[in-house]
Coordinates of C-alpha atoms and ligand atoms in Angstrom, one line a residue:
X113 CA 41.7 16.6 15.5
X114 CA 42.0 16.3 19.3
X115 CA 44.7 13.9 20.6
X116 CA 43.8 10.5 21.9
X117 CA 40.7 8.5 21.3
X118 CA 37.2 10.0 20.8
X119 CA 34.7 8.7 23.4
X120 CA 31.7 7.5 21.5
X121 CA 29.3 7.1 24.4
X122 CA 26.0 7.4 22.5
X123 CA 23.9 4.3 22.9
X124 CA 24.8 3.1 19.4
X125 CA 26.6 3.0 17.2
X126 CA 28.9 1.7 19.9
X127 CA 32.7 1.5 19.9
X128 CA 33.9 -0.9 17.3
X129 CA 36.7 -3.1 18.8
X130 CA 40.1 -3.1 17.0
X131 CA 39.7 -6.8 16.4
X132 CA 36.6 -6.3 14.4
X133 CA 38.1 -3.4 12.4
X134 CA 41.1 -5.6 11.6
X135 CA 38.9 -8.5 10.6
X136 CA 37.1 -6.3 8.0
X137 CA 40.3 -5.1 6.5
X138 CA 40.5 -7.8 3.8
X139 CA 39.6 -7.8 0.1
X140 CA 36.0 -8.4 -0.7
X141 CA 35.5 -11.9 -2.2
X142 CA 33.2 -13.3 -4.8
X143 CA 29.9 -13.8 -2.9
X144 CA 28.9 -16.6 -5.3
X145 CA 32.3 -18.3 -5.2
X146 CA 33.4 -21.4 -3.2
X147 CA 35.0 -19.5 -0.3
X148 CA 32.0 -17.4 0.6
X149 CA 29.7 -20.3 1.7
X150 CA 31.7 -21.0 4.9
X151 CA 31.5 -17.3 5.9
X152 CA 27.8 -17.2 5.2
X153 CA 27.1 -20.4 7.2
X154 CA 29.3 -19.3 10.1
X155 CA 27.5 -16.0 10.6
X156 CA 24.0 -17.4 10.1
X157 CA 24.7 -20.1 12.7
X158 CA 26.4 -17.6 15.0
X159 CA 23.3 -15.3 14.8
X160 CA 21.1 -18.3 15.7
X161 CA 23.3 -18.7 18.8
X162 CA 23.0 -15.0 19.9
X163 CA 19.2 -15.0 19.3
X164 CA 19.0 -18.3 21.2
X165 CA 17.0 -19.9 18.4
X166 CA 17.0 -23.1 16.5
X167 CA 14.8 -21.4 13.9
X168 CA 15.4 -19.2 10.9
X169 CA 17.6 -16.1 10.8
X170 CA 17.8 -13.6 8.0
X171 CA 20.7 -11.1 7.5
X172 CA 20.0 -7.9 5.5
X173 CA 22.5 -5.3 4.3
X174 CA 20.4 -2.5 5.9
X175 CA 20.0 -0.5 9.1
X176 CA 17.8 -1.7 11.9
X177 CA 14.8 0.2 10.3
X178 CA 15.0 -2.2 7.3
X179 CA 14.6 -5.2 9.6
X180 CA 11.6 -3.5 11.3
X181 CA 10.0 -3.2 7.9
X182 CA 10.9 -6.8 6.9
X183 CA 9.2 -8.2 10.1
X184 CA 5.9 -6.5 9.2
X185 CA 5.8 -6.9 5.4
X186 CA 6.6 -10.6 5.6
X187 CA 3.9 -11.5 8.0
X188 CA 1.0 -9.1 7.6
X189 CA -1.6 -8.0 5.1
X190 CA -2.9 -4.5 4.2
X191 CA -5.2 -3.1 6.9
X192 CA -4.2 -5.6 9.6
X193 CA -4.3 -4.3 13.1
X194 CA -1.1 -4.4 15.1
X195 CA -0.9 -3.7 18.9
X196 CA 2.2 -1.6 19.7
X197 CA 3.3 -0.1 23.0
X198 CA 4.6 3.5 23.3
X199 CA 7.8 2.9 25.3
X200 CA 9.5 5.9 23.7
X201 CA 10.9 7.3 20.5
X202 CA 11.8 4.0 18.8
X203 CA 8.4 2.4 19.5
X204 CA 6.8 5.5 18.0
X205 CA 9.0 5.3 14.9
X206 CA 8.1 1.6 14.4
X207 CA 4.4 2.5 14.8
X208 CA 4.7 5.3 12.1
X209 CA 6.5 2.8 9.8
X210 CA 3.5 0.4 10.3
X211 CA 1.1 3.2 9.4
X212 CA 2.9 4.1 6.3
X213 CA 2.8 0.4 5.2
X214 CA -1.0 0.5 5.4
X215 CA -1.3 -1.4 8.7
X216 CA -3.6 -0.2 11.5
X217 CA -1.6 0.2 14.7
X218 CA -3.4 0.4 18.1
X219 CA -0.9 2.3 20.2
X220 CA -1.0 1.8 24.0
X221 CA 0.2 5.1 25.4
X222 CA 3.1 5.2 27.7
X223 CA 4.8 8.0 29.7
X224 CA 8.4 7.2 28.4
X225 CA 9.5 6.4 31.9
X226 CA 9.3 2.6 31.9
X227 CA 8.9 -0.5 29.7
X228 CA 5.8 -2.1 28.3
X229 CA 3.1 -3.2 30.8
X230 CA 2.1 -6.9 30.2
X231 CA -1.3 -6.3 32.0
X232 CA -2.2 -3.5 29.6
X233 CA -1.4 -5.7 26.6
X234 CA -3.4 -8.6 28.1
X235 CA -6.4 -6.3 28.6
X236 CA -6.3 -5.1 25.0
X237 CA -6.1 -8.7 23.7
X238 CA -9.0 -9.8 25.9
X239 CA -11.1 -7.0 24.4
X240 CA -10.2 -8.2 20.9
X241 CA -12.6 -11.2 20.8
X242 CA -12.7 -11.2 17.0
X243 CA -8.9 -11.6 16.9
X244 CA -8.5 -8.5 14.7
X245 CA -5.0 -7.9 16.2
X246 CA -2.5 -9.9 14.1
X247 CA 0.7 -8.9 15.9
X248 CA 1.9 -7.5 19.2
X249 CA 5.1 -5.4 18.7
X250 CA 7.3 -4.4 21.5
X251 CA 10.8 -2.7 21.8
X252 CA 12.9 -4.8 24.2
X253 CA 15.4 -2.1 25.2
X254 CA 13.9 1.4 24.5
X255 CA 17.0 3.3 23.6
X256 CA 15.4 6.7 23.9
X257 CA 14.6 6.2 27.6
X258 CA 16.8 3.5 29.0
X259 CA 14.0 1.1 30.0
X260 CA 13.6 -2.6 29.3
X261 CA 10.3 -4.4 28.6
X262 CA 9.6 -7.8 30.1
X263 CA 9.3 -10.0 27.0
X264 CA 8.7 -13.3 28.8
X265 CA 5.9 -11.7 30.8
X266 CA 4.4 -10.3 27.6
X267 CA 4.4 -13.7 26.0
X268 CA 2.6 -15.0 29.1
X269 CA 0.1 -12.2 28.8
X270 CA -0.7 -13.1 25.2
X271 CA -1.1 -16.8 26.2
X272 CA -3.3 -15.8 29.2
X273 CA -5.6 -13.9 26.8
X274 CA -5.7 -17.0 24.5
X275 CA -4.8 -14.8 21.6
X276 CA -3.2 -16.0 18.4
X277 CA -1.3 -12.7 17.5
X278 CA 2.3 -13.0 16.5
X279 CA 4.8 -11.5 19.0
X280 CA 7.4 -9.2 17.4
X281 CA 10.3 -7.8 19.4
X282 CA 12.8 -5.1 18.5
X283 CA 16.2 -6.0 20.1
X284 CA 18.3 -3.6 18.0
X285 CA 19.9 -2.1 21.1
X286 CA 19.7 -5.2 23.4
X287 CA 21.0 -8.2 21.5
X288 CA 24.5 -9.1 22.7
X289 CA 24.1 -6.9 25.8
X290 CA 21.0 -8.1 27.6
X291 CA 19.7 -11.6 28.2
X292 CA 17.4 -12.5 25.3
X293 CA 15.8 -15.8 24.3
X294 CA 13.9 -15.9 21.0
X295 CA 12.8 -19.5 21.4
X296 CA 12.3 -19.8 25.1
X297 CA 10.3 -16.6 25.3
X298 CA 8.1 -17.7 22.3
X299 CA 8.9 -14.7 20.1
X300 CA 7.8 -15.0 16.5
X301 CA 10.0 -12.3 14.9
X302 CA 13.0 -10.7 16.6
X303 CA 14.4 -7.7 14.9
X304 CA 18.0 -6.6 15.5
X305 CA 20.9 -4.5 14.1
X306 CA 24.7 -4.6 14.0
X307 CA 25.8 -1.3 15.5
X308 CA 24.9 -1.6 19.2
X309 CA 25.6 -4.7 21.3
X310 CA 27.0 -6.6 18.4
X311 CA 29.9 -4.1 18.2
X312 CA 29.9 -3.7 14.4
X313 CA 29.6 -0.6 12.3
X314 CA 26.1 0.2 11.1
X315 CA 24.9 -1.6 8.0
X316 CA 23.6 -5.0 9.0
X317 CA 20.2 -6.0 10.4
X318 CA 18.5 -9.2 11.3
X319 CA 15.2 -11.1 11.6
X320 CA 14.9 -14.2 13.7
X321 CA 11.8 -16.1 12.6
X322 CA 9.6 -18.7 14.3
X323 CA 7.8 -21.4 12.4
X324 CA 4.6 -19.7 13.1
X325 CA 5.9 -16.4 11.6
X326 CA 7.2 -18.4 8.6
X327 CA 3.8 -20.0 8.1
X328 CA 2.2 -16.5 8.3
X329 CA 4.6 -15.3 5.6
X330 CA 3.1 -17.8 3.1
X331 CA -0.2 -16.0 3.1
X332 CA 0.7 -12.4 4.1
X333 CA -0.3 -9.9 1.3
X334 CA 1.7 -6.8 2.0
X335 CA 4.0 -6.1 -1.1
X336 CA 7.6 -7.2 -0.6
X337 CA 10.5 -7.9 -2.7
X338 CA 13.9 -6.9 -1.3
X339 CA 12.8 -7.9 2.2
X340 CA 11.1 -11.2 1.2
X341 CA 12.2 -14.0 3.5
X342 CA 11.4 -16.8 1.0
X343 CA 14.0 -15.4 -1.4
X344 CA 16.6 -15.7 1.3
X345 CA 15.9 -19.2 2.5
X346 CA 17.2 -21.4 -0.3
X347 CA 20.5 -19.6 -0.9
X348 CA 21.0 -19.2 2.9
X349 CA 20.8 -22.9 3.3
X350 CA 24.0 -23.2 1.3
X351 CA 25.6 -20.2 2.9
X352 CA 24.8 -17.7 0.1
X353 CA 22.5 -14.7 -0.4
X354 CA 20.1 -13.8 -3.1
X355 CA 21.7 -10.4 -3.7
X356 CA 25.1 -8.9 -2.9
X357 CA 25.6 -9.2 0.9
X358 CA 27.7 -6.7 2.9
X359 CA 30.7 -9.1 2.7
X360 CA 33.1 -7.0 4.7
X361 CA 30.6 -6.4 7.5
X362 CA 30.1 -10.2 7.6
X363 CA 33.8 -10.6 8.2
X364 CA 33.4 -8.2 11.1
X365 CA 30.3 -10.1 12.3
X366 CA 32.2 -13.4 12.3
X367 CA 34.9 -11.8 14.6
X368 CA 32.3 -10.1 16.9
X369 CA 30.5 -13.4 17.3
X370 CA 33.9 -15.0 18.2
X371 CA 34.5 -12.3 20.8
X372 CA 31.1 -12.9 22.4
X373 CA 31.7 -16.7 22.4
X374 CA 35.1 -16.2 24.1
X375 CA 33.8 -14.0 26.8
X376 CA 30.6 -16.1 27.1
X377 CA 27.1 -14.4 26.9
X378 CA 26.4 -14.7 30.6
X379 CA 29.7 -12.8 31.3
X380 CA 28.8 -10.2 28.7
X381 CA 25.4 -9.7 30.3
X382 CA 27.0 -9.5 33.8
X383 CA 29.5 -6.9 32.6
X384 CA 26.7 -4.8 31.2
X385 CA 24.8 -5.1 34.5
X386 CA 27.8 -4.0 36.4
X387 CA 28.2 -0.9 34.2
X388 CA 24.5 -0.1 34.4
X389 CA 24.6 -0.3 38.2
X390 CA 27.8 1.8 38.4
X391 CA 26.3 4.5 36.1
X392 CA 23.1 4.7 38.1
X393 CA 25.2 5.0 41.3
X394 CA 27.0 8.0 39.7
X395 CA 23.7 9.6 38.7
X396 CA 22.3 9.3 42.2
X397 CA 25.5 10.8 43.7
X398 CA 25.2 13.7 41.3
X399 CA 21.7 14.2 42.6
X400 CA 20.2 14.0 39.1
X401 CA 17.1 12.1 38.1
X402 CA 16.9 8.9 35.9
X403 CA 14.3 9.0 33.2
X404 CA 13.4 5.4 33.9
X405 CA 11.3 5.3 37.0
X406 CA 11.0 1.5 37.4
X407 CA 14.0 -0.1 39.0
X408 CA 13.2 -3.6 37.7
X409 CA 13.2 -2.1 34.1
X410 CA 16.5 -0.1 34.3
X411 CA 18.5 -0.6 31.2
X412 CA 22.0 -1.9 31.4
X413 CA 22.8 -0.7 27.9
X414 CA 22.3 3.0 28.5
X415 CA 21.3 5.4 31.1
X416 CA 19.0 8.4 30.3
X417 CA 19.5 11.3 32.8
X418 CA 17.3 14.3 33.2
X419 CA 18.8 17.7 33.6
X420 CA 17.3 20.0 36.2
X421 CA 14.5 22.2 35.0
X422 CA 15.8 25.2 33.1
X423 CA 19.1 23.5 32.2
X424 CA 19.6 22.5 28.6
X425 CA 20.8 18.9 28.1
X426 CA 22.0 19.8 24.6
X427 CA 24.1 22.7 25.8
X428 CA 25.7 20.3 28.4
X429 CA 26.4 17.7 25.7
X430 CA 27.9 20.4 23.4
X431 CA 30.3 21.5 26.2
X432 CA 31.2 17.9 26.9
X433 CA 32.0 17.3 23.3
X434 CA 34.0 20.5 23.0
X435 CA 36.0 20.1 26.2
X436 CA 36.5 16.3 26.4
X437 CA 35.9 15.0 22.9
X438 CA 33.1 12.7 24.1
X439 CA 29.7 12.2 22.4
X440 CA 26.7 11.6 24.6
X441 CA 23.2 10.6 23.3
X442 CA 20.7 13.4 22.9
X443 CA 17.1 13.5 24.1
X444 CA 14.7 12.4 21.3
X445 CA 11.4 14.1 20.4
X446 CA 9.3 14.3 23.6
X447 CA 12.4 14.5 25.8
X448 CA 14.5 16.7 23.5
X449 CA 16.9 18.9 25.4
X450 CA 15.6 17.5 28.7
X451 CA 17.7 14.3 28.9
X452 CA 21.1 13.1 27.9
X453 CA 21.9 9.5 27.4
X454 CA 25.1 7.7 28.5
X455 CA 25.8 4.6 26.4
X456 CA 27.6 1.8 28.3
X457 CA 27.3 -1.0 25.8
X458 CA 29.3 -3.3 23.5
X459 CA 33.1 -3.3 23.7
X460 CA 33.4 -1.6 27.1
X461 CA 35.2 -2.0 30.4
X462 CA 35.4 -0.6 33.9
X463 CA 38.0 2.0 33.1
X464 CA 36.3 3.2 30.0
X465 CA 33.2 3.7 32.1
X466 CA 35.2 5.6 34.7
X467 CA 36.5 7.9 32.0
X468 CA 33.1 8.4 30.5
X469 CA 31.6 9.3 33.9
X470 CA 34.5 11.6 34.6
X471 CA 33.7 13.4 31.3
X472 CA 30.1 13.7 32.3
X473 CA 30.9 15.0 35.8
X474 CA 33.4 17.6 34.4
X475 CA 30.9 18.5 31.7
X476 CA 28.2 19.1 34.3
X477 CA 30.6 21.5 36.1
X478 CA 31.7 23.3 32.9
X479 CA 28.1 23.7 31.7
X480 CA 26.9 25.0 35.1
X481 CA 24.4 22.2 35.6
X482 CA 23.6 22.0 39.3
X483 CA 24.9 18.7 40.8
X484 CA 26.9 17.3 43.6
X485 CA 30.5 16.1 42.9
X486 CA 31.4 12.5 43.7
X487 CA 29.6 10.5 41.0
X488 CA 32.7 8.9 39.7
X489 CA 33.7 8.0 43.2
X490 CA 30.3 6.3 43.7
X491 CA 30.7 4.4 40.5
X492 CA 34.2 3.2 41.4
X493 CA 32.8 1.8 44.7
X494 CA 30.6 -0.6 42.8
X495 CA 33.1 -1.5 40.0
X496 CA 35.8 -4.2 40.0
X497 CA 35.5 -7.6 41.8
X498 CA 35.3 -5.9 45.2
X499 CA 32.4 -3.8 44.2
X500 CA 29.9 -6.6 43.8
X501 CA 28.5 -6.5 47.3
X502 CA 28.2 -2.7 47.3
X503 CA 26.5 -3.0 44.0
X504 CA 23.9 -5.3 45.4
X505 CA 23.3 -3.1 48.4
X506 CA 23.1 0.1 46.3
X507 CA 20.1 -1.1 44.3
Ligands
LIG153 C1 18.9 2.2 17.0 C2 17.6 1.7 17.1 C3 16.7 1.6 16.1 C4 17.0 2.1 14.7 O1 18.0 1.4 14.0 P1 18.7 2.0 12.7 O2 19.8 1.1 12.6 O3 19.0 3.4 13.1 O4 17.7 1.9 11.6 C5 15.5 1.0 16.3 N1 15.1 0.5 17.5 C6 15.9 0.6 18.5 C7 15.5 0.1 19.9 C8 17.2 1.2 18.4 O5 18.0 1.3 19.4

């Protein structure tokens, strides 16, 4: 094993803080015993706080994919049409999952270089005079491309079309890193996961549920058992779960929520914004191209960078791992080997970012990827308290 800490700079799983690791290092307790209820209530309330909802929250012992499935099977019936938007790889996977469940996705094509377009969604909903579309599904932070979709504007688009479809949003890589408001933005089901902005290991996922979605679940006919919201509700009310929860991950979740509360969500979001801006400053200085083309949709969770034509992003990532013990995210499906992704989310600070960008810059040199030096310098100029003005000017 190389000396020092491995740099896990993929856009999730993110670095798990020592505090969270320590908090999980306790004996597993009886999940039906008297001590469990307080833990259960604390994490369910805490998740309501991060989702910014007064509504219902469900916690599954599952990866994010499970919570995608839960959102669909609880609210929809076989053959239902769902409107989905091709922001990138994760939106495509959610669409394929919907197909396998027997739903009929209408997929608005995208070029993987920006977020979802509310006007395109509104146009599709206007055409749907018979209200065949039962749900609009959008990925908030598309982790494969580094672009963010405007959820509040998509809500407005649905309302402007006077359409009753449910709005479902995947926040697996944005919750706890980017501003998100389940209630204020009128989202019906929000899907999330533990291993990105929430700073936990993989293994937990979440649904936040509006009253409208809960009402839809009473008549939805897709088969469900493990994912059924109604089985969760009554035990959850007392702080318990219908089957064995991932108790030790819940210890970690309690600690992660405490960390987010101590820092304050607005400060957490500002920190991510600073790291996003600094990373983009580095990319510009290197003379490389960002995959996301829309500045208002740049992700502050990760940055996807294109390598120049004829230069393998995977070869560069392999060299960087070998020489500097740092993992960077790969290009997925359509952009395989054409992009690498720098994760700057979760438990992360200015110097960790400088080290990360140093590793990228040295890796570019080692792999012979054409670039200009000075990216780290450019990032440093917009970091720290003195960097704020330059940051504003740079973008
Ligand atoms: C990571 C991710 C997923 C998949 O989550 P798993 O935990 O791997 O199942 C889905 N959507 C987005 C946006 C993601 O970032």
